[in-house]
C-alpha atoms as a printed R data frame, in Angstrom:
    type eleno elety resid chain resno       x       y       z
1   ATOM     1    CA   MET     A     1  92.255 103.741 117.845
2   ATOM     2    CA   TRP     A     2  89.833 101.940 115.510
3   ATOM     3    CA   SER     A     3  88.650 105.253 114.105
4   ATOM     4    CA   GLY     A     4  92.191 106.287 113.240
5   ATOM     5    CA   TYR     A     5  92.967 102.880 111.708
6   ATOM     6    CA   LEU     A     6  89.773 103.039 109.714
7   ATOM     7    CA   LEU     A     7  90.479 106.439 108.262
8   ATOM     8    CA   ALA     A     8  94.091 105.639 107.399
9   ATOM     9    CA   ILE     A     9  93.205 102.374 105.679
10  ATOM    10    CA   ALA     A    10  90.052 103.681 104.100
11  ATOM    11    CA   PHE     A    11  91.759 106.646 102.503
12  ATOM    12    CA   ALA     A    12  93.492 103.991 100.415
13  ATOM    13    CA   CYS     A    13  90.142 103.882  98.618
14  ATOM    14    CA   PHE     A    14  90.317 107.578  97.841
15  ATOM    15    CA   ILE     A    15  94.052 107.667  97.240
16  ATOM    16    CA   GLY     A    16  93.592 104.610  95.037
17  ATOM    17    CA   GLY     A    17  92.030 107.103  92.651
18  ATOM    18    CA   GLN     A    18  95.111 109.298  92.717
19  ATOM    19    CA   GLN     A    19  95.326 109.285  88.915
20  ATOM    20    CA   GLN     A    20  91.883 110.877  88.899
21  ATOM    21    CA   VAL     A    21  93.060 113.440  91.462
22  ATOM    22    CA   GLU     A    22  96.181 114.234  89.435
23  ATOM    23    CA   ALA     A    23  94.159 114.479  86.225
24  ATOM    24    CA   ALA     A    24  91.778 116.846  87.948
25  ATOM    25    CA   ALA     A    25  94.675 118.951  89.189
26  ATOM    26    CA   ALA     A    26  95.735 119.475  85.589
27  ATOM    27    CA   ALA     A    27  92.535 121.423  85.019
28  ATOM    28    CA   GLU     A    28  92.651 125.201  85.244
29  ATOM    29    CA   SER     A    29  92.064 126.488  88.814
30  ATOM    30    CA   CYS     A    30  92.656 123.020  90.318
31  ATOM    31    CA   HIS     A    31  95.858 122.248  92.205
32  ATOM    32    CA   LEU     A    32  97.110 119.256  94.192
33  ATOM    33    CA   ARG     A    33  97.933 121.575  97.091
34  ATOM    34    CA   GLU     A    34  94.176 122.072  97.500
35  ATOM    35    CA   PHE     A    35  93.800 118.306  97.852
36  ATOM    36    CA   ASP     A    36  96.657 118.301 100.394
37  ATOM    37    CA   LEU     A    37  94.856 120.978 102.411
38  ATOM    38    CA   CYS     A    38  91.746 118.802 102.450
39  ATOM    39    CA   MET     A    39  93.821 116.022 103.992
40  ATOM    40    CA   THR     A    40  94.995 118.245 106.868
41  ATOM    41    CA   SER     A    41  91.852 117.572 108.915
42  ATOM    42    CA   ALA     A    42  92.179 113.857 108.197
43  ATOM    43    CA   ILE     A    43  95.738 113.864 109.542
44  ATOM    44    CA   VAL     A    44  94.626 115.657 112.725
45  ATOM    45    CA   PHE     A    45  91.881 113.032 113.063
46  ATOM    46    CA   VAL     A    46  94.259 110.051 112.971
47  ATOM    47    CA   GLN     A    47  96.738 111.718 115.344
48  ATOM    48    CA   GLN     A    48  94.451 111.186 118.345
49  ATOM    49    CA   PRO     A    49  96.873 111.040 121.316
50  ATOM    50    CA   GLN     A    50  97.299 107.730 123.105
51  ATOM    51    CA   GLY     A    51  95.344 107.724 126.357
52  ATOM    52    CA   THR     A    52  92.638 110.082 125.071
53  ATOM    53    CA   LYS     A    53  89.412 109.373 126.969
54  ATOM    54    CA   ILE     A    54  86.727 108.023 124.634
55  ATOM    55    CA   ASN     A    55  83.451 109.817 125.319
56  ATOM    56    CA   GLU     A    56  80.675 111.603 123.432
57  ATOM    57    CA   ALA     A    57  82.567 114.909 123.412
58  ATOM    58    CA   GLU     A    58  85.723 113.318 121.975
59  ATOM    59    CA   ILE     A    59  83.744 111.530 119.247
60  ATOM    60    CA   ASP     A    60  81.958 114.792 118.379
61  ATOM    61    CA   LYS     A    61  85.371 116.454 118.070
62  ATOM    62    CA   GLN     A    62  86.553 113.700 115.716
63  ATOM    63    CA   CYS     A    63  83.365 113.918 113.689
64  ATOM    64    CA   ASN     A    64  83.730 117.672 113.208
65  ATOM    65    CA   LEU     A    65  87.160 117.016 111.669
66  ATOM    66    CA   PHE     A    66  85.691 114.261 109.506
67  ATOM    67    CA   LYS     A    67  82.912 116.574 108.281
68  ATOM    68    CA   GLU     A    68  85.475 119.252 107.389
69  ATOM    69    CA   THR     A    69  87.463 116.713 105.370
70  ATOM    70    CA   GLU     A    70  84.357 115.340 103.658
71  ATOM    71    CA   GLN     A    71  83.101 118.808 102.684
72  ATOM    72    CA   CYS     A    72  86.520 119.873 101.404
73  ATOM    73    CA   LEU     A    73  86.869 116.728  99.275
74  ATOM    74    CA   ASP     A    74  83.301 117.080  97.995
75  ATOM    75    CA   ASP     A    75  84.024 120.640  96.880
76  ATOM    76    CA   TYR     A    76  87.307 119.601  95.244
77  ATOM    77    CA   THR     A    77  85.908 116.631  93.324
78  ATOM    78    CA   GLU     A    78  82.785 118.535  92.233
79  ATOM    79    CA   ARG     A    79  84.841 121.416  90.854
80  ATOM    80    CA   CYS     A    80  87.862 119.568  89.518
81  ATOM    81    CA   MET     A    81  86.741 116.141  88.281
82  ATOM    82    CA   THR     A    82  84.702 114.898  85.364
83  ATOM    83    CA   PRO     A    83  81.417 113.097  86.152
84  ATOM    84    CA   MET     A    84  83.074 109.742  85.384
85  ATOM    85    CA   GLN     A    85  86.030 110.491  87.684
86  ATOM    86    CA   ASN     A    86  83.587 111.593  90.365
87  ATOM    87    CA   GLN     A    87  81.650 108.329  90.081
88  ATOM    88    CA   LEU     A    88  84.849 106.325  90.501
89  ATOM    89    CA   VAL     A    89  85.814 108.221  93.655
90  ATOM    90    CA   ASP     A    90  82.272 107.804  95.040
91  ATOM    91    CA   PHE     A    91  82.470 104.057  94.361
92  ATOM    92    CA   MET     A    92  85.816 103.734  96.145
93  ATOM    93    CA   SER     A    93  84.962 105.897  99.153
94  ATOM    94    CA   GLY     A    94  81.288 105.009  99.652
95  ATOM    95    CA   GLY     A    95  81.914 102.389 102.340
96  ATOM    96    CA   LEU     A    96  84.125 104.767 104.297
97  ATOM    97    CA   LEU     A    97  81.534 107.540 104.259
98  ATOM    98    CA   LYS     A    98  78.737 105.194 105.316
99  ATOM    99    CA   ASN     A    99  80.747 103.887 108.272
100 ATOM   100    CA   MET     A   100  81.906 107.301 109.410
101 ATOM   101    CA   ARG     A   101  78.401 108.784 109.207
102 ATOM   102    CA   GLU     A   102  77.105 105.886 111.305
103 ATOM   103    CA   TYR     A   103  79.969 106.401 113.774
104 ATOM   104    CA   CYS     A   104  79.078 110.091 114.012
105 ATOM   105    CA   ARG     A   105  75.329 109.540 114.469
106 ATOM   106    CA   LYS     A   106  74.445 109.855 118.148
107 ATOM   107    CA   GLY     A   107  72.720 106.766 119.506
108 ATOM   108    CA   SER     A   108  73.827 104.458 116.667
109 ATOM   109    CA   ASN     A   109  74.780 100.890 117.570
110 ATOM   110    CA   LEU     A   110  78.255 101.421 116.122
111 ATOM   111    CA   ARG     A   111  78.837 104.489 118.276
112 ATOM   112    CA   LYS     A   112  77.514 102.748 121.411
113 ATOM   113    CA   THR     A   113  79.824  99.782 120.849
114 ATOM   114    CA   TYR     A   114  82.805 102.059 120.261
115 ATOM   115    CA   LEU     A   115  82.028 103.977 123.462
116 ATOM   116    CA   LYS     A   116  81.856 100.665 125.329
117 ATOM   117    CA   HIS     A   117  85.227  99.348 124.146
118 ATOM   118    CA   GLY     A   118  87.093 102.457 122.973
119 ATOM   119    CA   ASP     A   119  89.085 103.107 126.151
120 ATOM   120    CA   CYS     A   120  90.290  99.509 126.377
121 ATOM   121    CA   VAL     A   121  91.247  99.403 122.701
122 ATOM   122    CA   ASN     A   122  93.036 102.751 123.000
123 ATOM   123    CA   LYS     A   123  95.165 101.388 125.853
124 ATOM   124    CA   GLN     A   124  96.433  98.675 123.488
125 ATOM   125    CA   ARG     A   125  97.448 101.223 120.852
126 ATOM   126    CA   LYS     A   126 101.165 101.028 121.629
127 ATOM   127    CA   ASN     A   127 101.180  97.212 121.449
128 ATOM   128    CA   ALA     A   128  99.093  97.231 118.272
129 ATOM   129    CA   ASN     A   129 101.388  99.738 116.556
130 ATOM   130    CA   LYS     A   130 103.574  96.870 115.307
131 ATOM   131    CA   CYS     A   131 100.572  95.501 113.405
132 ATOM   132    CA   LEU     A   132 100.105  98.768 111.540
133 ATOM   133    CA   VAL     A   133 103.849  99.131 110.850
134 ATOM   134    CA   ASP     A   134 103.823  95.717 109.135
135 ATOM   135    CA   PHE     A   135 100.766  96.837 107.128
136 ATOM   136    CA   GLN     A   136 102.584 100.055 106.205
137 ATOM   137    CA   ALA     A   137 105.587  98.095 104.887
138 ATOM   138    CA   ALA     A   138 103.255  96.028 102.700
139 ATOM   139    CA   VAL     A   139 101.513  99.173 101.429
140 ATOM   140    CA   GLU     A   140 104.871 100.586 100.365
141 ATOM   141    CA   LYS     A   141 105.795  97.395  98.550
142 ATOM   142    CA   SER     A   142 102.484  97.302  96.695
143 ATOM   143    CA   THR     A   143 102.348 100.979  95.719
144 ATOM   144    CA   VAL     A   144 106.009 101.845  95.113
145 ATOM   145    CA   ASP     A   145 107.424  98.673  93.523
146 ATOM   146    CA   ASP     A   146 106.358  99.034  89.878
147 ATOM   147    CA   THR     A   147 108.003  95.720  88.913
148 ATOM   148    CA   HIS     A   148 105.174  93.780  90.588
149 ATOM   149    CA   TRP     A   149 102.249  96.094  89.895
150 ATOM   150    CA   ARG     A   150  99.985  93.199  88.877
151 ATOM   151    CA   ASP     A   151 100.294  91.821  92.417
152 ATOM   152    CA   ARG     A   152  99.173  95.042  94.118
153 ATOM   153    CA   PRO     A   153  95.551  94.039  94.858
154 ATOM   154    CA   LYS     A   154  96.621  90.625  96.167
155 ATOM   155    CA   THR     A   155  99.390  92.140  98.293
156 ATOM   156    CA   LEU     A   156  96.988  94.625  99.882
157 ATOM   157    CA   CYS     A   157  94.471  91.844 100.563
158 ATOM   158    CA   CYS     A   158  97.176  89.755 102.253
159 ATOM   159    CA   ALA     A   159  98.330  92.784 104.235
160 ATOM   160    CA   LEU     A   160  94.805  93.556 105.422
161 ATOM   161    CA   ASP     A   161  94.305  89.961 106.599
162 ATOM   162    CA   ARG     A   162  97.655  90.074 108.453
163 ATOM   163    CA   LEU     A   163  96.668  93.383 110.075
164 ATOM   164    CA   GLN     A   164  93.372  91.958 111.314
165 ATOM   165    CA   ALA     A   165  95.027  88.779 112.643
166 ATOM   166    CA   CYS     A   166  97.702  90.798 114.450
167 ATOM   167    CA   ASN     A   167  95.147  93.150 116.012
168 ATOM   168    CA   THR     A   168  93.155  90.147 117.215
169 ATOM   169    CA   ARG     A   169  96.215  88.692 118.970
170 ATOM   170    CA   VAL     A   170  96.917  92.002 120.700
171 ATOM   171    CA   ILE     A   171  93.448  93.324 121.522
172 ATOM   172    CA   GLU     A   172  91.125  90.350 122.090
173 ATOM   173    CA   PRO     A   173  92.842  89.051 125.278
174 ATOM   174    CA   ALA     A   174  92.577  92.517 126.848
175 ATOM   175    CA   CYS     A   175  89.270  93.826 125.497
176 ATOM   176    CA   GLY     A   176  87.211  90.813 124.428
177 ATOM   177    CA   LYS     A   177  85.817  89.443 121.200
178 ATOM   178    CA   GLU     A   178  83.191  92.159 120.662
179 ATOM   179    CA   ALA     A   179  85.903  94.839 120.457
180 ATOM   180    CA   ILE     A   180  87.621  92.873 117.693
181 ATOM   181    CA   GLU     A   181  84.360  92.266 115.862
182 ATOM   182    CA   VAL     A   182  83.498  95.975 115.704
183 ATOM   183    CA   GLY     A   183  86.998  96.741 114.400
184 ATOM   184    CA   ASP     A   184  86.726  94.079 111.713
185 ATOM   185    CA   MET     A   185  83.266  95.334 110.774
186 ATOM   186    CA   LEU     A   186  84.573  98.889 110.393
187 ATOM   187    CA   ILE     A   187  87.519  97.874 108.235
188 ATOM   188    CA   ARG     A   188  85.659  95.358 106.069
189 ATOM   189    CA   GLY     A   189  82.697  97.701 105.674
190 ATOM   190    CA   THR     A   190  85.008 100.304 104.179
191 ATOM   191    CA   PHE     A   191  85.487  98.276 101.016
192 ATOM   192    CA   SER     A   192  82.952  97.225  98.410
193 ATOM   193    CA   ARG     A   193  81.410  93.765  98.648
194 ATOM   194    CA   ALA     A   194  83.295  92.744  95.504
195 ATOM   195    CA   ALA     A   195  86.613  93.780  97.055
196 ATOM   196    CA   THR     A   196  85.776  91.971 100.300
197 ATOM   197    CA   LEU     A   197  84.916  88.755  98.471
198 ATOM   198    CA   THR     A   198  88.158  89.020  96.502
199 ATOM   199    CA   CYS     A   199  90.239  89.583  99.637
200 ATOM   200    CA   ASP     A   200  88.619  86.651 101.445
201 ATOM   201    CA   LYS     A   201  90.643  84.350  99.178
202 ATOM   202    CA   TYR     A   202  93.971  85.651 100.484
203 ATOM   203    CA   LYS     A   203  95.018  84.576 103.979
204 ATOM   204    CA   HIS     A   204  98.229  86.037 105.344
205 ATOM   205    CA   ASN     A   205  99.678  82.631 106.296
206 ATOM   206    CA   SER     A   206  99.085  81.088 102.851
207 ATOM   207    CA   ALA     A   207 101.989  80.333 100.513
208 ATOM   208    CA   GLU     A   208 100.775  83.036  98.109
209 ATOM   209    CA   CYS     A   209 100.711  85.725 100.799
210 ATOM   210    CA   ARG     A   210 104.061  84.670 102.250
211 ATOM   211    CA   ARG     A   211 105.495  85.185  98.756
212 ATOM   212    CA   LEU     A   212 103.919  88.607  98.341
213 ATOM   213    CA   LEU     A   213 104.253  90.174 101.786
214 ATOM   214    CA   PRO     A   214 107.441  91.684 103.169
215 ATOM   215    CA   PRO     A   215 108.616  89.719 106.243
216 ATOM   216    CA   PRO     A   216 107.207  90.776 109.632
217 ATOM   217    CA   ASP     A   217 109.203  93.579 111.278
218 ATOM   218    CA   THR     A   218 110.262  95.017 107.898
219 ATOM   219    CA   LYS     A   219 110.828  98.712 108.566
220 ATOM   220    CA   PRO     A   220 108.929 100.980 106.157
221 ATOM   221    CA   LYS     A   221 110.360 104.250 104.859
222 ATOM   222    CA   GLY     A   222 107.333 106.014 106.284
223 ATOM   223    CA   GLY     A   223 107.557 109.781 105.968
224 ATOM   224    CA   LYS     A   224 110.396 109.410 103.446
225 ATOM   225    CA   SER     A   225 108.354 107.091 101.227
226 ATOM   226    CA   THR     A   226 106.889 108.205  97.910
227 ATOM   227    CA   SER     A   227 103.644 106.428  98.881
228 ATOM   228    CA   VAL     A   228 100.965 108.952  99.880
229 ATOM   229    CA   LEU     A   229  99.144 106.338 101.949
230 ATOM   230    CA   SER     A   230 102.323 105.332 103.800
231 ATOM   231    CA   LYS     A   231 102.917 108.968 104.712
232 ATOM   232    CA   LEU     A   232  99.376 109.184 106.086
233 ATOM   233    CA   ILE     A   233  99.855 105.983 108.118
234 ATOM   234    CA   SER     A   234 103.109 107.463 109.487
235 ATOM   235    CA   THR     A   235 101.046 110.057 111.337
236 ATOM   236    CA   ILE     A   236  99.885 107.125 113.496
237 ATOM   237    CA   THR     A   237 102.930 104.839 113.550
238 ATOM   238    CA   GLN     A   238 105.456 107.694 113.860
239 ATOM   239    CA   VAL     A   239 107.797 105.796 111.497
């Protein structure tokens, strides 16, 4: 489950550069449908069925999909983006790639910890789905509502803190503190240190976050949303 969460949230980093992607698509021989095809493997990755046994073979299967996505995106950005656009995408997605490569490296501490707790965490996927649905609703508010565009970074920070707090309430009693810590490490490691330090200021139960976040249990539009990230998250939440 953590791997799917990580990829869905972390692709916000790449999709956050959507203007760069769209600008690149304007170039001759570059089309957004090529970018969409790159995302196909990512969508298969996050659609890991509930109850899937977490073992070395399953992780290798996930990592093959990740490598396909990474290679496809590398080819697209190299061919279709300017050097400056490429640098921006690298900056936004660097944490994701580092974490996923560590996850895919046999014998790594991250992989060992995931193997230890993965089955337990996966069993809580249904209960934890509510946490991700609330995050999805906040993503839609921050990316679709142009009237409050200045609040987007703060809203996403608040939403991420609420997601982590919700996952802790659901998963820690069943799987222990270490399972939560590895999940937090994966998610926080996805973002740059500057972004992490910025987000640390925004706690979901603060007055500022209560003002910015949609109320808990707000139903997102999901697959009908114009938010690319929300549509990707819908492959997990089934909203």
